[in-house]
Coordinates of C-alpha atoms in Angstrom, one line a residue:
X267 CA 3.8 -2.0 -2.9
X268 CA 5.0 -0.8 0.5
X269 CA 4.2 -1.7 4.1
X270 CA 4.1 1.4 6.3
X271 CA 4.0 0.9 10.1
X272 CA 0.6 2.2 11.3
X273 CA 0.5 5.1 13.7
X274 CA -2.2 6.5 15.9
X275 CA -3.6 8.6 13.1
X276 CA -4.2 5.3 11.2
X277 CA -6.5 3.7 13.8
X278 CA -9.7 4.6 12.0
X279 CA -8.3 2.8 8.8
X280 CA -7.2 -0.2 10.9
X281 CA -10.7 -0.5 12.4
X282 CA -12.3 -0.2 9.0
X283 CA -10.1 -3.0 7.5
X284 CA -10.2 -5.1 10.6
X285 CA -14.0 -4.9 10.7
X286 CA -14.2 -5.9 7.0
X287 CA -11.9 -8.9 7.6
X288 CA -13.7 -10.0 10.8
X289 CA -17.1 -9.8 9.1
X290 CA -15.9 -11.8 6.1
X291 CA -14.8 -14.5 8.6
X292 CA -18.0 -14.6 10.7
X293 CA -19.7 -17.3 8.4
X294 CA -16.9 -19.8 8.9
X295 CA -17.6 -20.5 12.7
X296 CA -20.0 -19.4 15.5
X297 CA -16.8 -18.5 17.4
X298 CA -16.2 -15.7 14.9
X299 CA -19.5 -13.9 15.7
X300 CA -18.8 -10.2 16.4
X301 CA -20.3 -8.2 19.3
X302 CA -20.3 -5.0 17.1
X303 CA -23.1 -4.4 14.6
X304 CA -21.0 -1.8 12.8
X305 CA -17.4 -0.6 12.6
X306 CA -18.5 2.5 14.3
X307 CA -18.8 0.5 17.5
X308 CA -15.3 -1.0 17.4
X309 CA -13.3 0.7 20.1
X310 CA -9.9 2.3 19.2
X311 CA -8.3 1.1 22.4
X312 CA -7.5 -2.4 21.0
X313 CA -5.4 -0.9 18.2
X314 CA -4.0 1.8 20.5
X315 CA -2.8 -0.9 22.8
X316 CA -1.2 -2.8 19.9
X317 CA 0.6 0.3 18.8
X318 CA 2.2 0.6 22.3
X319 CA 2.8 -3.1 22.6
X320 CA 6.2 -4.8 21.9
X321 CA 6.2 -7.8 19.7
X322 CA 3.1 -6.8 17.7
X323 CA 3.0 -4.4 14.7
X324 CA 0.4 -3.3 12.3
X325 CA 1.3 -2.1 8.9
X326 CA -0.7 -0.5 6.2
X327 CA -0.4 -1.9 2.7
X328 CA 0.1 1.0 0.2
X329 CA 0.3 1.0 -3.5
X330 CA 1.2 4.2 -5.2
X331 CA 0.3 6.2 -2.1
X332 CA -3.1 4.5 -1.7
X333 CA -3.9 2.4 1.2
X334 CA -5.3 -1.0 0.1
X335 CA -5.0 -3.1 3.2
X336 CA -3.2 -4.0 6.4
X337 CA -1.2 -6.7 8.0
X338 CA -0.7 -7.4 11.7
X339 CA 2.5 -9.2 12.7
X340 CA 3.4 -10.8 16.0
X341 CA 6.9 -12.1 16.9
X342 CA 7.6 -15.2 19.0
X343 CA 9.7 -18.1 19.7
X344 CA 9.8 -21.8 20.5
X345 CA 13.2 -22.0 22.2
X346 CA 13.2 -25.9 22.3
X347 CA 12.7 -26.3 18.5
X348 CA 15.1 -26.2 15.7
X349 CA 12.9 -23.6 14.0
X350 CA 12.6 -21.3 17.1
X351 CA 12.1 -17.7 16.1
X352 CA 9.1 -16.8 14.1
X353 CA 7.0 -13.9 12.8
X354 CA 3.3 -14.6 12.7
X355 CA 0.7 -13.1 10.3
X356 CA -2.2 -12.4 12.6
X357 CA -4.3 -10.4 10.1
X358 CA -4.0 -9.9 6.4
X359 CA -6.5 -8.0 4.5
X360 CA -6.5 -6.5 1.0
X361 CA -9.6 -4.6 -0.1
X362 CA -11.9 -6.5 -2.5
X363 CA -11.1 -4.1 -5.4
X364 CA -7.3 -5.0 -5.2
X365 CA -7.6 -8.7 -4.6
X366 CA -6.3 -11.2 -7.1
X367 CA -3.7 -8.8 -8.4
X368 CA -0.7 -10.1 -6.6
X369 CA -0.8 -7.6 -3.7
X370 CA -1.3 -10.4 -1.0
X371 CA 1.7 -12.3 -2.4
X372 CA 3.8 -9.2 -2.3
X373 CA 2.8 -8.5 1.3
X374 CA 4.0 -12.1 2.2
X375 CA 7.3 -11.4 0.5
X376 CA 7.7 -8.1 2.4
X377 CA 6.9 -10.0 5.6
X378 CA 9.6 -12.5 4.7
X379 CA 12.1 -9.6 4.4
X380 CA 11.0 -8.2 7.8
X381 CA 11.4 -11.8 9.3
X382 CA 14.9 -12.2 8.0
X383 CA 15.8 -8.8 9.3
X384 CA 14.5 -9.7 12.7
X385 CA 16.6 -12.9 12.6
X386 CA 13.5 -15.1 12.4
X387 CA 13.7 -18.6 10.8
X388 CA 10.1 -19.1 9.9
X389 CA 6.7 -17.5 9.3
X390 CA 3.4 -18.6 10.8
X391 CA -0.2 -17.9 9.7
X392 CA -3.6 -19.4 10.5
X393 CA -6.9 -19.2 8.7
X394 CA -10.3 -20.6 9.0
X395 CA -10.4 -24.2 7.9
X396 CA -13.4 -23.8 5.5
X397 CA -12.0 -20.6 3.9
X398 CA -10.7 -22.4 0.9
X399 CA -9.6 -19.2 -0.8
X400 CA -7.4 -18.3 2.2
X401 CA -6.1 -21.8 2.4
X402 CA -5.2 -21.8 -1.4
X403 CA -3.5 -18.4 -1.1
X404 CA -1.3 -19.4 1.8
X405 CA -0.4 -22.7 0.1
X406 CA 0.4 -20.9 -3.1
X407 CA 2.7 -18.5 -1.2
X408 CA 4.8 -21.3 0.2
X409 CA 3.1 -22.1 3.6
X410 CA 2.7 -25.7 4.6
X411 CA -0.3 -26.9 6.6
X412 CA 1.0 -27.9 10.1
X413 CA -1.7 -28.2 12.7
X414 CA -5.3 -27.8 13.2
X415 CA -6.8 -25.7 16.0
X416 CA -9.8 -26.9 18.0
X417 CA -12.2 -24.7 19.9
X418 CA -14.9 -25.4 22.5
X419 CA -17.4 -23.2 24.3
X420 CA -17.4 -23.4 28.1
X421 CA -21.1 -22.3 28.5

């Protein structure tokens, strides 16, 4: 399993996988409701901007030359904390046909390698509270629950 940094040519694949991940997360909260009725409506500009932006990187997950998912990483720091430099997993998606085969766990291991190489001292990730499978996956890959995010509409 390899992580290959995404390029402009990979934007259609990133959109496909992001849309699958986003629609999977819609049922967990009304705040996850998408404005797009299909992946064809998702603008490429968001991913194009990420490709040009420092501090955020999209990688395609490849197994024997086949793309099976993607991961989005963002770096950051909390300069006043003992654990100050982190790499955050913003998105992690593995296609259904490849889930429960250890690929996600291997992605987390590769992300740890990238974090070490970038001189980070910890990883971060968040997921929907009611997504029991995601919470179990992250717990099983060594993450600890740390905080709860609250959200409120301003309508």
